[in-house]
Amino acid sequence: MDKGPRDEHRLEEIMVTDFEKDMSYGDYLHLNQILSSQHRLSGHHDEMLFIIIHQTSELWMKLIIHELTAATDHIVAGHLEPSFKMLSRVARVQQQLVQSWNVLSTLTPSDYMEFREKLGNSSGFQSFQNRLIEFAMGQKNSQILAVFRHRPELYESMMAALNKPSIYDAAIGALAARGLPIDQSVLNRDWSVIYQENASVESAWLTVYRDVHNYWDLYELAEKLVDIGSQQQFWRFNHMSTVERIIGNKKGTGGSSGVSYLKKVVEQPFFPELWTLRTKL
C-alpha cells in the first residue's frame, strides 16, 4: 500500500518525544541561557548582528584555548603526535573566526553609528580570551593586565598564564630534548616576557627542515605552528580591515587609537624563526 503524504513526515515510532524526566538537546547545550543572552541596548536592527558575532567569537576562542592548552601539555611531556590533531583543529577554528569578520563587514558605518554610543567604554581590546590566546602563542604583554584589575580572579588567572611557557617555548624545549643545541638563556628565560629571536633556535629548526626524515615529528610540529601563526595573522588583518571599513580612523570605544593600533598588532609575528629559516633553506 502506498504511503500518503502525511505518512512520510510522521516521526519514527522509536523517536523519544517525552522529555519531562530526560535531558533534551536544549538542556544539554543550555540553550535557554545562551539564546537569552543577546540584549540590545538600542532599538537598532543591526545591533543583534554585532552582539552575536562577538559572542560566537568568544565561544570559538574558548575552544582554541582548550586545544592550545592540551597541545602544549603534550609537547612538554614529549608526546608530539597527539598535539598535531589539536593544532589542526585550532587552525580550522581560526578560519571560522576569520570568516566572522566578513559577516560583520555587512554592518555599514551609518548603521553602527546608530548604536555605537551604547557600548560605552567596552571594546574588543578587553577580550581576556583573545589575550590568553596571544599569551599561549607567545605574545606576552604584562601591561595588558591592567585592563582586568577590576576582576581579581580573572586578573590572577591571566597573571598565571603570562608566567607560563607558551606553545613555542614548549616546541623549543622539544628541540633541546632531541639533542639540538639551544642556548640556556632561551630555555631558562622569563616566560612573562615576549620571546625574542635567537640564532640557536633558528639553527635548530634549520637542522630539522634539512633532515626531515630524521626529525619528521618536529618538522610536522613546526608546520602546525606555522598554520596557526598564519591564521592568527589573517584574523588580525581582517579585524583591522573590518574596523577601518566601519569606523575609519576614529578612536576605539575603549580608548585605543583604533585602526592605527590594530595595524601595529599585525606587524607582530608569531614563532619568528619558523619564518626566517625559509630564506636560509
CSV table of C-alpha atoms in Angstrom, one decimal:
chain,number,residue,atom,x,y,z
A,1,MET,CA,0.0,0.0,0.0
A,2,ASP,CA,1.4,3.4,-1.0
A,3,LYS,CA,2.2,5.8,1.8
A,4,GLY,CA,0.2,9.0,1.9
A,5,PRO,CA,2.0,12.4,2.0
A,6,ARG,CA,1.4,12.7,5.8
A,7,ASP,CA,3.0,9.3,6.5
A,8,GLU,CA,6.3,10.5,5.0
A,9,HIS,CA,6.5,13.2,7.6
A,10,ARG,CA,5.5,11.1,10.7
A,11,LEU,CA,8.1,10.7,13.4
A,12,GLU,CA,9.7,7.3,13.7
A,13,GLU,CA,7.9,5.3,16.3
A,14,ILE,CA,11.0,4.8,18.4
A,15,MET,CA,11.9,8.5,18.5
A,16,VAL,CA,11.8,9.9,22.0
A,17,THR,CA,9.3,12.8,22.4
A,18,ASP,CA,8.8,12.9,26.2
A,19,PHE,CA,11.5,15.0,28.0
A,20,GLU,CA,9.7,15.6,31.3
A,21,LYS,CA,12.4,13.5,33.0
A,22,ASP,CA,15.1,13.1,30.4
A,23,MET,CA,17.7,15.5,29.2
A,24,SER,CA,17.0,17.1,25.8
A,25,TYR,CA,19.2,18.7,23.2
A,26,GLY,CA,18.5,22.1,24.5
A,27,ASP,CA,19.1,21.0,28.1
A,28,TYR,CA,22.5,19.5,27.3
A,29,LEU,CA,23.6,22.7,25.5
A,30,HIS,CA,22.0,25.1,28.0
A,31,LEU,CA,20.3,26.9,25.1
A,32,ASN,CA,18.0,28.8,27.3
A,33,GLN,CA,20.9,30.6,28.8
A,34,ILE,CA,22.8,31.0,25.5
A,35,LEU,CA,19.9,32.2,23.4
A,36,SER,CA,18.6,34.6,26.1
A,37,SER,CA,22.0,36.4,26.4
A,38,GLN,CA,21.6,38.8,23.4
A,39,HIS,CA,20.4,42.1,24.9
A,40,ARG,CA,20.3,45.0,22.6
A,41,LEU,CA,20.9,48.4,24.3
A,42,SER,CA,19.4,50.2,21.3
A,43,GLY,CA,16.4,49.6,19.1
A,44,HIS,CA,18.6,49.2,16.0
A,45,HIS,CA,18.2,46.0,14.0
A,46,ASP,CA,21.9,45.5,13.3
A,47,GLU,CA,23.0,45.5,17.0
A,48,MET,CA,21.9,41.9,17.1
A,49,LEU,CA,24.5,41.1,14.4
A,50,PHE,CA,27.2,42.9,16.4
A,51,ILE,CA,26.4,41.0,19.6
A,52,ILE,CA,26.1,37.6,18.1
A,53,ILE,CA,29.3,37.9,16.1
A,54,HIS,CA,31.3,38.8,19.3
A,55,GLN,CA,29.6,36.2,21.5
A,56,THR,CA,30.2,33.3,19.0
A,57,SER,CA,33.8,34.5,18.5
A,58,GLU,CA,34.3,34.2,22.3
A,59,LEU,CA,32.9,30.6,22.2
A,60,TRP,CA,35.4,29.7,19.4
A,61,MET,CA,38.2,31.4,21.4
A,62,LYS,CA,37.3,29.2,24.3
A,63,LEU,CA,37.8,26.1,22.2
A,64,ILE,CA,41.1,27.5,20.9
A,65,ILE,CA,42.4,27.9,24.5
A,66,HIS,CA,41.2,24.4,25.3
A,67,GLU,CA,43.1,22.9,22.4
A,68,LEU,CA,46.2,25.0,22.8
A,69,THR,CA,46.5,24.2,26.5
A,70,ALA,CA,46.2,20.5,25.9
A,71,ALA,CA,48.6,20.6,22.9
A,72,THR,CA,51.2,22.5,24.9
A,73,ASP,CA,51.0,19.9,27.7
A,74,HIS,CA,51.5,17.1,25.3
A,75,ILE,CA,54.6,18.8,23.7
A,76,VAL,CA,56.1,19.5,27.2
A,77,ALA,CA,55.6,15.8,28.0
A,78,GLY,CA,57.4,14.8,24.8
A,79,HIS,CA,54.2,13.4,23.1
A,80,LEU,CA,54.2,15.4,19.9
A,81,GLU,CA,51.8,13.4,17.8
A,82,PRO,CA,48.6,14.0,19.9
A,83,SER,CA,49.2,17.7,19.6
A,84,PHE,CA,49.0,17.6,15.8
A,85,LYS,CA,45.3,16.9,15.7
A,86,MET,CA,44.7,19.7,18.3
A,87,LEU,CA,46.7,22.2,16.4
A,88,SER,CA,44.9,21.3,13.1
A,89,ARG,CA,41.6,21.9,14.9
A,90,VAL,CA,42.9,25.3,16.2
A,91,ALA,CA,43.7,26.3,12.6
A,92,ARG,CA,40.1,25.3,11.5
A,93,VAL,CA,38.6,27.3,14.3
A,94,GLN,CA,40.7,30.3,13.4
A,95,GLN,CA,39.3,30.1,9.9
A,96,GLN,CA,35.8,30.4,11.4
A,97,LEU,CA,36.9,33.5,13.3
A,98,VAL,CA,38.5,35.0,10.1
A,99,GLN,CA,35.2,34.4,8.3
A,100,SER,CA,33.3,36.1,11.1
A,101,TRP,CA,34.8,39.5,10.1
A,102,ASN,CA,33.4,39.0,6.6
A,103,VAL,CA,29.9,38.7,8.2
A,104,LEU,CA,30.4,41.7,10.4
A,105,SER,CA,31.6,43.8,7.4
A,106,THR,CA,27.9,43.8,6.3
A,107,LEU,CA,27.5,46.4,9.1
A,108,THR,CA,27.7,49.8,7.4
A,109,PRO,CA,29.2,52.9,9.1
A,110,SER,CA,25.8,54.6,9.3
A,111,ASP,CA,24.2,51.5,10.9
A,112,TYR,CA,27.0,51.2,13.5
A,113,MET,CA,26.7,54.9,14.5
A,114,GLU,CA,23.1,54.2,15.5
A,115,PHE,CA,24.2,52.2,18.5
A,116,ARG,CA,27.9,52.7,19.0
A,117,GLU,CA,27.5,55.1,21.9
A,118,LYS,CA,25.6,52.4,23.8
A,119,LEU,CA,28.8,50.4,24.0
A,120,GLY,CA,30.3,52.9,26.4
A,121,ASN,CA,34.0,52.0,27.1
A,122,SER,CA,33.5,48.4,26.2
A,123,SER,CA,35.8,47.2,23.5
A,124,GLY,CA,37.2,44.0,21.9
A,125,PHE,CA,40.5,45.2,23.3
A,126,GLN,CA,39.2,43.9,26.6
A,127,SER,CA,38.6,40.3,25.5
A,128,PHE,CA,40.5,38.3,28.0
A,129,GLN,CA,40.3,35.2,25.9
A,130,ASN,CA,41.9,36.9,23.0
A,131,ARG,CA,44.7,37.8,25.4
A,132,LEU,CA,45.0,34.3,26.7
A,133,ILE,CA,45.4,33.0,23.1
A,134,GLU,CA,48.1,35.5,22.4
A,135,PHE,CA,49.9,34.6,25.7
A,136,ALA,CA,49.6,30.9,24.7
A,137,MET,CA,51.1,31.7,21.3
A,138,GLY,CA,54.0,33.7,22.8
A,139,GLN,CA,52.8,37.3,22.5
A,140,LYS,CA,53.3,38.3,26.1
A,141,ASN,CA,52.4,41.8,27.4
A,142,SER,CA,52.1,42.4,31.1
A,143,GLN,CA,50.8,45.9,30.6
A,144,ILE,CA,47.6,44.5,29.2
A,145,LEU,CA,46.7,43.1,32.6
A,146,ALA,CA,45.8,46.5,33.9
A,147,VAL,CA,42.5,46.3,32.0
A,148,PHE,CA,41.4,43.3,34.2
A,149,ARG,CA,42.3,44.6,37.6
A,150,HIS,CA,38.6,45.1,38.4
A,151,ARG,CA,38.1,41.3,38.3
A,152,PRO,CA,40.7,39.9,40.8
A,153,GLU,CA,40.0,36.2,40.0
A,154,LEU,CA,40.4,36.9,36.3
A,155,TYR,CA,43.5,39.0,36.9
A,156,GLU,CA,45.1,36.2,38.8
A,157,SER,CA,44.4,33.6,36.1
A,158,MET,CA,45.8,35.9,33.4
A,159,MET,CA,48.9,36.6,35.5
A,160,ALA,CA,49.4,32.8,35.8
A,161,ALA,CA,49.0,32.4,32.0
A,162,LEU,CA,51.5,35.3,31.5
A,163,ASN,CA,54.1,33.4,33.5
A,164,LYS,CA,53.6,30.0,31.8
A,165,PRO,CA,55.7,28.8,28.8
A,166,SER,CA,54.0,29.4,25.5
A,167,ILE,CA,53.4,26.7,23.0
A,168,TYR,CA,56.5,28.0,21.1
A,169,ASP,CA,58.6,27.7,24.3
A,170,ALA,CA,57.4,24.1,24.6
A,171,ALA,CA,58.4,23.5,21.0
A,172,ILE,CA,61.8,24.9,21.6
A,173,GLY,CA,62.1,22.6,24.6
A,174,ALA,CA,61.3,19.7,22.3
A,175,LEU,CA,64.2,20.7,20.1
A,176,ALA,CA,66.5,20.7,23.0
A,177,ALA,CA,65.1,17.3,24.3
A,178,ARG,CA,66.1,15.8,20.9
A,179,GLY,CA,69.7,16.9,21.4
A,180,LEU,CA,69.6,20.0,19.2
A,181,PRO,CA,71.8,22.8,20.8
A,182,ILE,CA,69.7,25.6,22.2
A,183,ASP,CA,71.1,28.5,24.3
A,184,GLN,CA,70.4,28.1,28.0
A,185,SER,CA,69.2,31.8,28.0
A,186,VAL,CA,66.3,30.7,25.9
A,187,LEU,CA,65.5,27.5,27.9
A,188,ASN,CA,65.6,29.3,31.2
A,189,ARG,CA,64.2,32.7,30.3
A,190,ASP,CA,61.5,34.8,31.9
A,191,TRP,CA,58.3,33.3,30.4
A,192,SER,CA,56.3,36.6,31.1
A,193,VAL,CA,58.4,38.5,28.6
A,194,ILE,CA,57.7,38.4,24.9
A,195,TYR,CA,60.0,35.9,23.1
A,196,GLN,CA,62.9,37.4,21.1
A,197,GLU,CA,64.6,35.7,18.1
A,198,ASN,CA,67.6,33.6,18.8
A,199,ALA,CA,70.3,32.2,16.5
A,200,SER,CA,70.5,28.8,18.2
A,201,VAL,CA,66.8,28.3,17.8
A,202,GLU,CA,66.9,29.2,14.1
A,203,SER,CA,69.8,26.8,13.6
A,204,ALA,CA,68.0,24.0,15.3
A,205,TRP,CA,64.9,24.5,13.1
A,206,LEU,CA,67.1,24.6,10.0
A,207,THR,CA,68.6,21.2,11.0
A,208,VAL,CA,65.0,19.9,11.3
A,209,TYR,CA,64.0,21.2,7.9
A,210,ARG,CA,67.2,20.0,6.2
A,211,ASP,CA,66.8,16.5,7.6
A,212,VAL,CA,63.0,15.9,7.6
A,213,HIS,CA,63.4,12.1,7.6
A,214,ASN,CA,65.1,12.0,11.0
A,215,TYR,CA,63.1,14.8,12.5
A,216,TRP,CA,59.7,14.2,11.0
A,217,ASP,CA,57.7,14.8,14.2
A,218,LEU,CA,59.5,18.1,14.9
A,219,TYR,CA,59.0,19.1,11.3
A,220,GLU,CA,55.3,18.4,11.5
A,221,LEU,CA,55.1,20.3,14.7
A,222,ALA,CA,56.8,23.3,13.1
A,223,GLU,CA,54.4,23.3,10.2
A,224,LYS,CA,51.4,23.1,12.5
A,225,LEU,CA,52.7,26.1,14.3
A,226,VAL,CA,53.1,28.0,11.0
A,227,ASP,CA,49.5,27.1,10.3
A,228,ILE,CA,48.1,28.6,13.5
A,229,GLY,CA,50.5,31.6,13.3
A,230,SER,CA,49.3,32.4,9.8
A,231,GLN,CA,45.7,32.1,10.7
A,232,GLN,CA,46.1,34.3,13.7
A,233,GLN,CA,47.7,36.9,11.4
A,234,PHE,CA,44.8,36.6,8.9
A,235,TRP,CA,42.4,37.1,11.8
A,236,ARG,CA,44.3,40.2,12.9
A,237,PHE,CA,44.3,41.6,9.4
A,238,ASN,CA,40.6,41.0,8.8
A,239,HIS,CA,39.9,42.6,12.2
A,240,MET,CA,41.8,45.7,11.2
A,241,SER,CA,40.3,45.9,7.7
A,242,THR,CA,36.7,45.5,9.1
A,243,VAL,CA,37.2,48.1,11.7
A,244,GLU,CA,38.7,50.5,9.1
A,245,ARG,CA,35.7,49.8,6.8
A,246,ILE,CA,33.2,50.6,9.6
A,247,ILE,CA,34.7,53.5,11.6
A,248,GLY,CA,37.7,54.7,9.5
A,249,ASN,CA,40.3,56.3,11.8
A,250,LYS,CA,38.1,57.1,14.7
A,251,LYS,CA,39.3,56.1,18.2
A,252,GLY,CA,38.2,52.8,19.5
A,253,THR,CA,35.4,52.7,22.1
A,254,GLY,CA,37.8,51.5,24.8
A,255,GLY,CA,40.2,54.5,24.2
A,256,SER,CA,42.6,52.8,21.8
A,257,SER,CA,43.8,54.6,18.7
A,258,GLY,CA,41.6,52.2,16.7
A,259,VAL,CA,42.9,51.2,13.3
A,260,SER,CA,46.4,52.5,13.8
A,261,TYR,CA,46.8,50.3,16.9
A,262,LEU,CA,45.5,47.3,15.0
A,263,LYS,CA,48.0,47.9,12.2
A,264,LYS,CA,50.8,47.8,14.7
A,265,VAL,CA,49.5,44.5,16.0
A,266,VAL,CA,49.5,42.9,12.5
A,267,GLU,CA,53.2,43.6,12.3
A,268,GLN,CA,54.0,41.4,15.3
A,269,PRO,CA,54.6,37.8,14.0
A,270,PHE,CA,54.4,34.6,15.9
A,271,PHE,CA,57.2,32.0,16.0
A,272,PRO,CA,59.8,34.2,14.3
A,273,GLU,CA,62.5,31.6,13.4
A,274,LEU,CA,59.9,29.4,11.6
A,275,TRP,CA,59.7,32.3,9.1
A,276,THR,CA,63.3,33.5,8.9
A,277,LEU,CA,64.6,29.9,8.2
A,278,ARG,CA,62.7,29.8,4.9
A,279,THR,CA,65.0,32.4,3.5
A,280,LYS,CA,68.0,30.4,4.5
A,281,LEU,CA,66.9,26.9,3.4
